[in-house]
């Protein structure tokens, strides 16, 4: 049974642009399917936000031969991106330290320049700008720390992304090339889903299509990807003179109680329309989904629930827990590989750092060599002849020199990583370091192995589901528990502290994943 709001969208008559604001779980996809059915004689392109959403959309639109489902990246890949397929990855500032333009610059200043250049290049790729020099000059006016040296590095980066086969290449780089090629798409309608999360580059590609009618659908209040360059295009598109604006406010997911909690957050960020909950009783289940702000909190929940089967949204590997081992090994590594027993014995006897001592004990315990404390290990080591000590030497040496992630492998020791963090403010890496330090007295090697053993790839077999709020977007669960690492909006309001709008959006996303029961600290219930 379609709502009046859905019928209005399906029958909408518009000249160029239709913007649909759709709250969480309000039947976006079913509305778009009916929209396409009504236009069976028109050629329609449905642009999904990412590959998983595209796969889901393909299954839902499979009976509509007039609809082609793609992501904007897959469209750009077909024309340009395929040329760079052997280089895809996540580029870090420390990977561009060898550039010619900064060869003579001191190490710490190099980090700063590389970081600024990479940040600017990503912003350029996400923008609708047509010219890098103009983009740079505008950025320089806003930030005096952006120097001509940064621009030289930026120009070299732009050139090397196309020509240096050793440089990691990001997917947004070829999307920018595609935009600058001024592509022409042969469709009567282009539907853009999750439009609040697209960036200016994608918006510009779609708006260039003068022969197509455009439908942008999404939820402005679920805009949570500004760190990836998203610009909440819906808010800008509604201001277009030729845009028709419609709403979807009736949820087919959330109970009335959960909608009531969500409405308080919507009002905080200026929503003028109520989110209407569903009056329905769902089936009972003991399965619970934990939704967190950070990976660190999920690691904590996982190690506290090792007696349960765990499902990680997006797959366990996407949470990069193995990076914790790389950080541990970097703490231990120093700049030296110990190749003979006497050298290694001297190193152990001079090792005073408790964190490193614990790490040595954990490595050995993980290999079934257990000592009560570090002094017991030292006494044992000092009693051995070289030939007898090679086993322990090989176990520890193989661990402290094996760093799998090339980003961490670049640093000669932990201090150099800390210097990088202080210069670049890499929040993702800092959170992982914090995770290691918080659990430093535990055997992280063993914990990660236990988490892997308890993880299932079948969500129906899981007793608990773990997800960050970002990864949970688009999903729904009967029972949800919010962890306590989100922003305390109540405290911010009470003490007149500034609140980033996107943090409120993130709480709204997390809350509206729940269909029936929401468990959370009372600080997240706004009165």
Short mmCIF file of C-alpha atoms in Angstrom, two decimals:
data_model
loop_
_atom_site.label_atom_id
_atom_site.label_comp_id
_atom_site.label_asym_id
_atom_site.label_seq_id
_atom_site.Cartn_x
_atom_site.Cartn_y
_atom_site.Cartn_z
CA UNK A 1 0.00 0.00 0.00
CA UNK A 2 1.60 3.22 -1.17
CA UNK A 3 1.41 6.38 0.92
CA UNK A 4 0.17 9.67 -0.52
CA UNK A 5 3.74 10.94 -0.45
CA UNK A 6 4.94 7.99 -2.55
CA UNK A 7 2.13 8.44 -5.08
CA UNK A 8 3.04 12.13 -5.47
CA UNK A 9 6.64 11.21 -6.33
CA UNK A 10 5.68 8.42 -8.74
CA UNK A 11 3.34 10.76 -10.64
CA UNK A 12 5.60 13.81 -10.40
CA UNK A 13 5.80 16.02 -13.47
CA UNK A 14 8.96 18.17 -13.55
CA UNK A 15 11.04 19.94 -16.15
CA UNK A 16 14.60 19.21 -15.05
CA UNK A 17 15.28 18.32 -11.37
CA UNK A 18 13.24 16.47 -8.74
CA UNK A 19 14.66 16.49 -5.20
CA UNK A 20 13.18 13.97 -2.74
CA UNK A 21 13.93 14.29 0.99
CA UNK A 22 13.32 10.81 2.44
CA UNK A 23 13.68 10.03 6.14
CA UNK A 24 15.13 6.71 7.35
CA UNK A 25 13.24 3.61 6.21
CA UNK A 26 10.54 5.52 4.37
CA UNK A 27 10.41 3.36 1.24
CA UNK A 28 12.84 5.12 -1.09
CA UNK A 29 13.63 2.07 -3.20
CA UNK A 30 10.03 0.87 -3.56
CA UNK A 31 9.05 4.39 -4.60
CA UNK A 32 11.78 4.54 -7.24
CA UNK A 33 10.78 1.12 -8.61
CA UNK A 34 7.24 2.35 -9.13
CA UNK A 35 8.60 5.59 -10.58
CA UNK A 36 10.53 3.57 -13.19
CA UNK A 37 7.60 1.25 -13.93
CA UNK A 38 5.47 4.26 -14.79
CA UNK A 39 8.15 5.35 -17.28
CA UNK A 40 8.70 1.95 -18.91
CA UNK A 41 9.32 3.54 -22.30
CA UNK A 42 12.12 5.76 -20.98
CA UNK A 43 15.78 4.85 -20.66
CA UNK A 44 16.80 5.28 -17.01
CA UNK A 45 20.16 5.24 -15.21
CA UNK A 46 20.07 4.48 -11.49
CA UNK A 47 23.23 5.66 -9.73
CA UNK A 48 23.88 3.91 -6.40
CA UNK A 49 26.23 5.32 -3.76
CA UNK A 50 28.51 2.27 -3.54
CA UNK A 51 28.96 -1.22 -4.98
CA UNK A 52 27.00 -3.04 -2.23
CA UNK A 53 24.03 -0.72 -2.72
CA UNK A 54 24.33 -1.18 -6.48
CA UNK A 55 24.25 -4.98 -6.08
CA UNK A 56 21.12 -4.71 -3.94
CA UNK A 57 19.48 -2.31 -6.41
CA UNK A 58 20.24 -4.62 -9.35
CA UNK A 59 18.31 -7.42 -7.67
CA UNK A 60 15.36 -5.11 -7.00
CA UNK A 61 15.28 -3.57 -10.50
CA UNK A 62 16.05 -6.82 -12.35
CA UNK A 63 12.58 -7.02 -13.90
CA UNK A 64 12.79 -3.51 -15.35
CA UNK A 65 14.64 -3.71 -18.66
CA UNK A 66 14.59 0.08 -19.07
CA UNK A 67 16.74 0.61 -15.94
CA UNK A 68 20.52 0.31 -15.80
CA UNK A 69 22.11 0.26 -12.33
CA UNK A 70 25.66 1.53 -11.77
CA UNK A 71 27.77 3.47 -9.32
CA UNK A 72 29.31 6.70 -10.55
CA UNK A 73 32.73 5.15 -10.01
CA UNK A 74 31.87 2.11 -12.14
CA UNK A 75 30.69 4.45 -14.88
CA UNK A 76 33.96 6.40 -14.71
CA UNK A 77 35.99 3.19 -14.41
CA UNK A 78 34.56 1.90 -17.69
CA UNK A 79 35.79 4.99 -19.52
CA UNK A 80 38.97 5.99 -17.61
CA UNK A 81 39.60 4.10 -14.36
CA UNK A 82 40.51 0.76 -15.94
CA UNK A 83 43.87 2.25 -16.97
CA UNK A 84 44.92 2.46 -13.31
CA UNK A 85 43.52 -0.86 -12.02
CA UNK A 86 46.94 -2.21 -10.93
CA UNK A 87 47.61 0.79 -8.68
CA UNK A 88 44.41 1.15 -6.61
CA UNK A 89 44.78 1.78 -2.88
CA UNK A 90 44.72 4.40 -0.15
CA UNK A 91 47.44 7.01 -0.70
CA UNK A 92 49.16 8.30 2.46
CA UNK A 93 51.24 11.43 2.81
CA UNK A 94 54.37 9.43 3.66
CA UNK A 95 54.17 7.70 0.26
CA UNK A 96 54.97 10.97 -1.58
CA UNK A 97 58.01 12.06 0.45
CA UNK A 98 60.31 11.19 -2.49
CA UNK A 99 58.84 13.86 -4.81
CA UNK A 100 61.39 16.03 -6.65
CA UNK A 101 59.78 19.29 -5.51
CA UNK A 102 60.59 18.63 -1.83
CA UNK A 103 63.84 16.70 -2.13
CA UNK A 104 65.82 19.38 -0.24
CA UNK A 105 63.21 20.00 2.49
CA UNK A 106 63.84 18.72 6.05
CA UNK A 107 61.95 15.59 7.12
CA UNK A 108 59.35 17.18 9.43
CA UNK A 109 58.54 19.95 6.95
CA UNK A 110 58.22 17.31 4.20
CA UNK A 111 55.45 15.56 6.16
CA UNK A 112 53.58 18.84 6.52
CA UNK A 113 53.88 19.74 2.82
CA UNK A 114 52.95 16.23 1.64
CA UNK A 115 49.95 16.10 3.95
CA UNK A 116 48.65 19.50 2.80
CA UNK A 117 49.22 18.66 -0.87
CA UNK A 118 47.38 15.33 -0.55
CA UNK A 119 44.48 16.94 1.35
CA UNK A 120 44.15 19.65 -1.30
CA UNK A 121 44.33 17.19 -4.18
CA UNK A 122 41.57 15.07 -2.66
CA UNK A 123 39.45 18.19 -2.13
CA UNK A 124 40.07 19.19 -5.74
CA UNK A 125 39.01 15.72 -6.92
CA UNK A 126 35.80 15.96 -4.88
CA UNK A 127 35.00 19.48 -6.06
CA UNK A 128 33.27 20.74 -9.20
CA UNK A 129 36.32 22.84 -10.03
CA UNK A 130 37.69 22.55 -13.56
CA UNK A 131 41.19 23.91 -12.92
CA UNK A 132 43.74 22.95 -10.24
CA UNK A 133 45.52 26.32 -10.21
CA UNK A 134 42.28 28.25 -9.68
CA UNK A 135 41.26 25.79 -6.97
CA UNK A 136 44.63 26.22 -5.24
CA UNK A 137 44.53 30.03 -5.36
CA UNK A 138 41.08 30.05 -3.77
CA UNK A 139 42.29 27.66 -1.04
CA UNK A 140 45.37 29.83 -0.42
CA UNK A 141 43.18 32.87 0.20
CA UNK A 142 41.42 30.96 2.98
CA UNK A 143 44.53 29.41 4.55
CA UNK A 144 47.87 31.21 4.83
CA UNK A 145 49.70 27.96 5.67
CA UNK A 146 49.25 26.83 2.06
CA UNK A 147 52.53 27.88 0.44
CA UNK A 148 53.88 27.88 -3.10
CA UNK A 149 55.94 24.80 -2.13
CA UNK A 150 52.65 23.03 -1.46
CA UNK A 151 51.42 24.05 -4.91
CA UNK A 152 54.58 22.68 -6.56
CA UNK A 153 54.05 19.38 -4.75
CA UNK A 154 50.37 19.47 -5.73
CA UNK A 155 51.25 19.87 -9.42
CA UNK A 156 53.76 17.02 -9.19
CA UNK A 157 51.12 14.87 -7.49
CA UNK A 158 48.62 15.57 -10.28
CA UNK A 159 51.21 14.58 -12.88
CA UNK A 160 52.38 11.46 -11.04
CA UNK A 161 48.82 10.18 -10.50
CA UNK A 162 48.66 9.80 -14.26
CA UNK A 163 52.23 8.77 -15.05
CA UNK A 164 53.98 7.24 -12.02
CA UNK A 165 53.21 3.52 -12.01
CA UNK A 166 54.71 3.15 -8.52
CA UNK A 167 52.34 5.64 -6.92
CA UNK A 168 49.14 4.39 -5.26
CA UNK A 169 46.06 5.63 -7.13
CA UNK A 170 42.70 6.35 -5.46
CA UNK A 171 39.31 5.77 -7.08
CA UNK A 172 38.30 9.43 -6.76
CA UNK A 173 41.25 10.39 -8.96
CA UNK A 174 39.79 8.78 -12.09
CA UNK A 175 36.33 10.08 -11.17
CA UNK A 176 37.80 13.59 -11.38
CA UNK A 177 39.37 12.81 -14.75
CA UNK A 178 35.98 11.62 -15.92
CA UNK A 179 34.29 14.85 -14.80
CA UNK A 180 36.91 16.96 -16.56
CA UNK A 181 36.29 15.03 -19.79
CA UNK A 182 32.72 16.49 -19.86
CA UNK A 183 30.98 13.15 -20.49
CA UNK A 184 27.59 12.94 -22.20
CA UNK A 185 25.20 10.23 -20.99
CA UNK A 186 22.40 8.89 -23.16
CA UNK A 187 19.47 8.53 -20.71
CA UNK A 188 16.02 10.08 -20.38
CA UNK A 189 16.20 10.01 -16.58
CA UNK A 190 19.09 9.77 -14.12
CA UNK A 191 18.20 8.72 -10.57
CA UNK A 192 20.79 9.49 -7.88
CA UNK A 193 20.28 7.57 -4.62
CA UNK A 194 21.82 8.62 -1.26
CA UNK A 195 22.26 12.06 -2.82
CA UNK A 196 23.19 13.62 0.51
CA UNK A 197 26.48 11.70 0.41
CA UNK A 198 27.66 12.50 -3.10
CA UNK A 199 30.31 15.14 -3.67
CA UNK A 200 30.33 18.18 -5.94
CA UNK A 201 32.23 16.27 -8.63
CA UNK A 202 29.44 13.67 -8.97
CA UNK A 203 26.74 16.35 -8.79
CA UNK A 204 28.45 18.26 -11.59
CA UNK A 205 28.66 15.17 -13.83
CA UNK A 206 24.91 14.61 -13.44
CA UNK A 207 23.96 18.27 -13.85
CA UNK A 208 26.00 18.40 -17.08
CA UNK A 209 23.42 16.06 -18.67
CA UNK A 210 21.10 18.66 -20.19
CA UNK A 211 19.13 16.05 -22.16
CA UNK A 212 18.22 14.01 -19.07
CA UNK A 213 15.76 14.68 -16.26
CA UNK A 214 17.41 14.25 -12.87
CA UNK A 215 16.02 12.76 -9.64
CA UNK A 216 18.10 13.23 -6.48
CA UNK A 217 16.79 11.26 -3.52
CA UNK A 218 18.21 10.94 -0.01
CA UNK A 219 18.09 12.25 3.53
CA UNK A 220 19.94 15.48 4.33
CA UNK A 221 20.02 14.42 7.96
CA UNK A 222 21.95 11.24 7.12
CA UNK A 223 24.82 13.20 5.62
CA UNK A 224 27.82 11.66 7.44
CA UNK A 225 30.62 11.45 4.88
CA UNK A 226 32.12 14.94 4.73
CA UNK A 227 35.48 13.33 5.63
CA UNK A 228 35.28 11.58 2.24
CA UNK A 229 34.46 14.81 0.45
CA UNK A 230 30.65 14.54 0.46
CA UNK A 231 28.97 17.93 0.39
CA UNK A 232 25.30 17.19 1.21
CA UNK A 233 24.24 18.00 -2.34
CA UNK A 234 20.54 17.80 -1.44
CA UNK A 235 20.74 21.04 0.55
CA UNK A 236 22.26 22.81 -2.46
CA UNK A 237 19.98 21.23 -5.05
CA UNK A 238 16.76 22.34 -3.32
CA UNK A 239 17.91 25.92 -3.94
CA UNK A 240 18.02 25.42 -7.72
CA UNK A 241 15.38 27.55 -9.45
CA UNK A 242 14.16 24.63 -11.58
CA UNK A 243 13.99 22.06 -8.73
CA UNK A 244 10.76 20.44 -7.58
CA UNK A 245 10.90 19.27 -3.92
CA UNK A 246 8.90 16.39 -2.40
CA UNK A 247 9.10 14.45 0.91
CA UNK A 248 8.91 10.92 2.32
CA UNK A 249 8.28 11.04 6.09
CA UNK A 250 6.37 7.82 6.91
CA UNK A 251 8.76 5.13 8.17
CA UNK A 252 8.21 1.46 7.30
CA UNK A 253 10.96 0.50 9.77
CA UNK A 254 11.06 2.34 13.07
CA UNK A 255 8.56 2.03 15.89
CA UNK A 256 6.74 5.15 17.10
CA UNK A 257 8.95 5.28 20.20
CA UNK A 258 12.17 5.20 18.18
CA UNK A 259 10.81 7.81 15.75
CA UNK A 260 10.05 10.04 18.74
CA UNK A 261 13.69 9.82 19.91
CA UNK A 262 14.93 10.50 16.36
CA UNK A 263 12.65 13.52 15.97
CA UNK A 264 14.42 15.34 18.81
CA UNK A 265 17.68 15.09 16.86
CA UNK A 266 16.01 16.13 13.61
CA UNK A 267 14.65 19.26 15.27
CA UNK A 268 18.14 20.13 16.51
CA UNK A 269 19.38 20.33 12.93
CA UNK A 270 16.41 22.28 11.60
CA UNK A 271 13.95 19.69 10.30
CA UNK A 272 10.48 21.18 9.77
CA UNK A 273 8.71 17.86 9.11
CA UNK A 274 7.99 15.16 11.68
CA UNK A 275 9.39 11.66 11.24
CA UNK A 276 6.38 9.33 11.55
CA UNK A 277 6.97 5.94 13.18
CA UNK A 278 5.36 2.59 12.46
CA UNK A 279 2.77 1.12 14.81
CA UNK A 280 3.67 -2.55 14.46
CA UNK A 281 4.92 -5.40 16.67
CA UNK A 282 7.82 -7.37 15.22
CA UNK A 283 8.89 -10.93 15.98
CA UNK A 284 11.06 -11.57 19.04
CA UNK A 285 14.77 -12.31 18.71
CA UNK A 286 17.69 -12.50 21.14
CA UNK A 287 20.09 -11.23 18.50
CA UNK A 288 21.42 -7.76 19.26
CA UNK A 289 23.29 -5.24 17.11
CA UNK A 290 25.86 -2.97 18.75
CA UNK A 291 26.44 0.28 16.88
CA UNK A 292 29.47 2.37 17.82
CA UNK A 293 31.16 5.61 16.89
CA UNK A 294 34.62 4.02 16.65
CA UNK A 295 36.38 0.76 15.77
CA UNK A 296 38.06 0.87 19.17
CA UNK A 297 34.75 0.45 20.98
CA UNK A 298 33.84 -2.54 18.79
CA UNK A 299 37.17 -4.18 19.62
CA UNK A 300 36.34 -3.76 23.31
CA UNK A 301 32.84 -5.26 22.85
CA UNK A 302 34.25 -8.16 20.83
CA UNK A 303 36.83 -9.12 23.46
CA UNK A 304 34.11 -8.94 26.15
CA UNK A 305 31.88 -11.33 24.15
CA UNK A 306 34.28 -14.07 23.10
CA UNK A 307 31.77 -16.67 24.25
CA UNK A 308 29.34 -15.58 21.49
CA UNK A 309 29.21 -15.86 17.71
CA UNK A 310 29.95 -12.43 16.22
CA UNK A 311 29.04 -10.92 12.85
CA UNK A 312 30.94 -7.82 11.69
CA UNK A 313 29.04 -5.59 9.26
CA UNK A 314 31.28 -5.11 6.23
CA UNK A 315 33.43 -8.12 7.21
CA UNK A 316 36.01 -8.44 9.98
CA UNK A 317 38.89 -7.45 7.69
CA UNK A 318 37.35 -4.01 7.08
CA UNK A 319 37.97 -3.09 10.74
CA UNK A 320 41.73 -3.52 10.26
CA UNK A 321 42.38 -5.10 13.66
CA UNK A 322 45.61 -6.58 12.23
CA UNK A 323 46.95 -3.03 12.14
CA UNK A 324 47.10 -3.26 15.95
CA UNK A 325 49.69 -6.02 15.62
CA UNK A 326 51.68 -3.88 13.17
CA UNK A 327 51.64 -1.01 15.69
CA UNK A 328 52.70 -3.38 18.49
CA UNK A 329 55.54 -4.71 16.37
CA UNK A 330 56.59 -1.18 15.47
CA UNK A 331 56.74 -0.35 19.19
CA UNK A 332 59.03 -3.32 19.67
CA UNK A 333 61.00 -3.18 16.49
CA UNK A 334 63.38 -0.25 16.91
CA UNK A 335 65.46 0.11 13.79
CA UNK A 336 67.35 -3.17 14.13
CA UNK A 337 66.78 -6.83 13.25
CA UNK A 338 68.64 -9.02 15.74
CA UNK A 339 70.43 -11.73 13.77
CA UNK A 340 72.61 -13.28 16.47
CA UNK A 341 71.74 -14.50 19.94
CA UNK A 342 74.31 -12.48 21.93
CA UNK A 343 73.12 -9.22 20.35
CA UNK A 344 69.54 -10.16 21.09
CA UNK A 345 70.31 -11.19 24.69
CA UNK A 346 71.94 -7.78 25.28
CA UNK A 347 68.88 -6.05 23.81
CA UNK A 348 66.53 -7.92 26.17
CA UNK A 349 68.65 -7.21 29.24
CA UNK A 350 68.64 -3.49 28.47
CA UNK A 351 64.90 -3.35 27.67
CA UNK A 352 63.24 -1.22 30.39
CA UNK A 353 60.03 -0.19 28.62
CA UNK A 354 57.15 -2.12 30.27
CA UNK A 355 54.99 -2.02 27.13
CA UNK A 356 57.74 -3.63 25.08
CA UNK A 357 58.45 -6.22 27.77
CA UNK A 358 54.75 -7.21 27.83
CA UNK A 359 54.73 -7.40 24.07
CA UNK A 360 57.69 -9.82 24.10
CA UNK A 361 55.89 -12.01 26.66
CA UNK A 362 52.69 -11.95 24.59
CA UNK A 363 54.52 -12.99 21.41
CA UNK A 364 56.06 -15.95 23.24
CA UNK A 365 52.78 -16.92 24.93
CA UNK A 366 51.13 -16.90 21.53
CA UNK A 367 53.76 -19.47 20.52
CA UNK A 368 53.17 -21.62 23.64
CA UNK A 369 56.24 -20.37 25.54
CA UNK A 370 54.87 -19.00 28.82
CA UNK A 371 56.78 -17.01 31.46
CA UNK A 372 55.26 -15.49 34.60
CA UNK A 373 57.07 -12.19 34.13
CA UNK A 374 59.86 -10.57 32.17
CA UNK A 375 62.49 -11.27 34.84
CA UNK A 376 61.76 -14.98 34.54
CA UNK A 377 62.26 -14.71 30.78
CA UNK A 378 65.57 -12.87 31.28
CA UNK A 379 66.81 -15.50 33.72
CA UNK A 380 65.93 -18.20 31.21
CA UNK A 381 67.55 -16.33 28.28
CA UNK A 382 70.73 -15.66 30.25
CA UNK A 383 71.04 -19.34 31.12
CA UNK A 384 71.01 -20.43 27.47
CA UNK A 385 73.87 -20.99 25.10
CA UNK A 386 73.55 -19.44 21.63
CA UNK A 387 72.52 -22.68 19.93
CA UNK A 388 69.78 -23.26 22.52
CA UNK A 389 68.45 -19.71 22.24
CA UNK A 390 67.88 -19.64 18.48
CA UNK A 391 64.28 -20.86 18.81
CA UNK A 392 63.19 -17.90 20.96
CA UNK A 393 65.30 -15.51 18.89
CA UNK A 394 63.62 -16.70 15.67
CA UNK A 395 60.11 -16.45 17.14
CA UNK A 396 60.54 -12.90 18.40
CA UNK A 397 62.68 -11.68 15.51
CA UNK A 398 60.15 -12.93 12.93
CA UNK A 399 57.39 -11.02 14.74
CA UNK A 400 59.18 -7.73 15.32
CA UNK A 401 60.28 -7.37 11.71
CA UNK A 402 57.05 -8.52 10.07
CA UNK A 403 54.88 -5.46 9.48
CA UNK A 404 52.30 -6.21 6.81
CA UNK A 405 50.64 -2.86 6.18
CA UNK A 406 53.00 -0.85 3.92
CA UNK A 407 51.95 2.36 5.67
CA UNK A 408 53.36 1.18 9.03
CA UNK A 409 56.29 -0.60 7.40
CA UNK A 410 57.49 2.78 6.12
CA UNK A 411 58.39 3.95 9.65
CA UNK A 412 61.68 2.84 11.15
CA UNK A 413 60.29 2.91 14.71
CA UNK A 414 57.28 3.90 16.82
CA UNK A 415 58.68 7.36 17.56
CA UNK A 416 58.71 8.18 13.85
CA UNK A 417 55.05 7.12 13.63
CA UNK A 418 54.23 9.41 16.57
CA UNK A 419 56.05 12.28 14.84
CA UNK A 420 53.94 11.64 11.74
CA UNK A 421 50.74 11.73 13.83
CA UNK A 422 51.69 15.00 15.52
CA UNK A 423 52.28 16.60 12.11
CA UNK A 424 49.40 15.09 10.14
CA UNK A 425 46.65 14.62 12.77
CA UNK A 426 45.69 11.26 11.26
CA UNK A 427 42.65 10.47 13.45
CA UNK A 428 42.25 6.93 12.11
CA UNK A 429 45.82 5.92 12.99
CA UNK A 430 45.68 7.73 16.35
CA UNK A 431 42.54 5.78 17.32
CA UNK A 432 44.38 2.51 16.58
CA UNK A 433 47.36 3.58 18.68
CA UNK A 434 44.96 4.43 21.51
CA UNK A 435 43.38 0.98 21.12
CA UNK A 436 46.80 -0.66 21.45
CA UNK A 437 47.79 1.43 24.47
CA UNK A 438 44.48 0.73 26.22
CA UNK A 439 44.96 -3.03 25.81
CA UNK A 440 48.74 -3.11 26.11
CA UNK A 441 48.70 -5.33 29.21
CA UNK A 442 46.59 -7.92 27.40
CA UNK A 443 47.78 -10.35 24.75
CA UNK A 444 46.44 -8.55 21.69
CA UNK A 445 47.84 -11.26 19.39
CA UNK A 446 45.74 -13.88 21.16
CA UNK A 447 42.66 -11.61 21.40
CA UNK A 448 42.62 -10.98 17.65
CA UNK A 449 42.95 -14.71 16.99
CA UNK A 450 40.05 -15.40 19.37
CA UNK A 451 37.89 -12.73 17.68
CA UNK A 452 38.59 -14.36 14.30
CA UNK A 453 37.62 -17.76 15.69
CA UNK A 454 34.31 -16.40 17.01
CA UNK A 455 33.41 -14.49 13.83
CA UNK A 456 30.77 -15.86 11.46
CA UNK A 457 30.07 -14.68 7.93
CA UNK A 458 26.42 -15.67 8.28
CA UNK A 459 24.47 -12.92 10.03
CA UNK A 460 21.65 -15.35 10.87
CA UNK A 461 24.03 -17.49 12.95
CA UNK A 462 25.37 -14.54 14.95
CA UNK A 463 24.38 -13.82 18.53
CA UNK A 464 25.70 -10.28 18.31
CA UNK A 465 26.23 -7.95 15.34
CA UNK A 466 28.94 -5.30 15.48
CA UNK A 467 29.02 -2.19 13.31
CA UNK A 468 30.16 1.40 13.33
CA UNK A 469 27.42 3.95 12.67
CA UNK A 470 28.98 4.71 9.29
CA UNK A 471 28.91 1.05 8.19
CA UNK A 472 25.36 0.55 9.53
CA UNK A 473 23.87 3.09 7.14
CA UNK A 474 21.17 1.52 4.97
CA UNK A 475 20.74 -1.43 7.35
CA UNK A 476 18.14 -2.27 9.99
CA UNK A 477 18.03 -4.49 13.07
CA UNK A 478 15.26 -5.44 15.47
CA UNK A 479 17.29 -4.70 18.61
CA UNK A 480 20.04 -2.09 18.73
CA UNK A 481 22.34 -0.98 21.53
CA UNK A 482 24.28 2.25 21.08
CA UNK A 483 27.74 2.28 22.64
CA UNK A 484 28.76 5.20 24.83
CA UNK A 485 31.37 6.75 22.49
CA UNK A 486 29.07 9.08 20.54
CA UNK A 487 29.02 12.80 21.29
CA UNK A 488 27.06 13.74 24.43
CA UNK A 489 24.63 16.20 22.86
CA UNK A 490 22.87 16.88 26.17
CA UNK A 491 26.14 17.93 27.80
CA UNK A 492 27.06 20.12 24.83
CA UNK A 493 23.73 21.92 24.96
CA UNK A 494 23.81 22.33 28.75
CA UNK A 495 27.34 23.78 28.69
CA UNK A 496 27.03 25.76 25.42
CA UNK A 497 29.70 23.64 23.74
CA UNK A 498 29.86 23.66 19.95
CA UNK A 499 28.41 20.55 18.24
CA UNK A 500 29.42 19.44 14.77
CA UNK A 501 26.23 18.97 12.78
CA UNK A 502 27.50 15.70 11.31
CA UNK A 503 27.86 14.18 14.80
CA UNK A 504 24.12 14.76 15.33
CA UNK A 505 23.44 13.20 11.91
CA UNK A 506 25.51 10.18 12.97
CA UNK A 507 23.38 9.67 16.09
CA UNK A 508 20.21 9.97 13.98
CA UNK A 509 21.57 7.29 11.62
CA UNK A 510 22.46 4.97 14.51
CA UNK A 511 19.10 5.44 16.27
CA UNK A 512 17.08 4.80 13.12
CA UNK A 513 18.75 1.42 12.46
CA UNK A 514 16.50 0.05 15.22
CA UNK A 515 13.10 -1.35 14.28
CA UNK A 516 11.74 -2.31 17.68
CA UNK A 517 14.10 -1.84 20.64
CA UNK A 518 16.78 0.78 21.23
CA UNK A 519 19.06 0.45 24.24
CA UNK A 520 21.24 3.43 25.01
CA UNK A 521 22.56 5.62 27.79
CA UNK A 522 20.05 8.20 28.99
CA UNK A 523 22.41 10.94 27.79
CA UNK A 524 21.29 10.07 24.23
CA UNK A 525 17.59 10.62 25.01
CA UNK A 526 16.90 14.33 24.55
CA UNK A 527 14.16 15.75 26.76
#
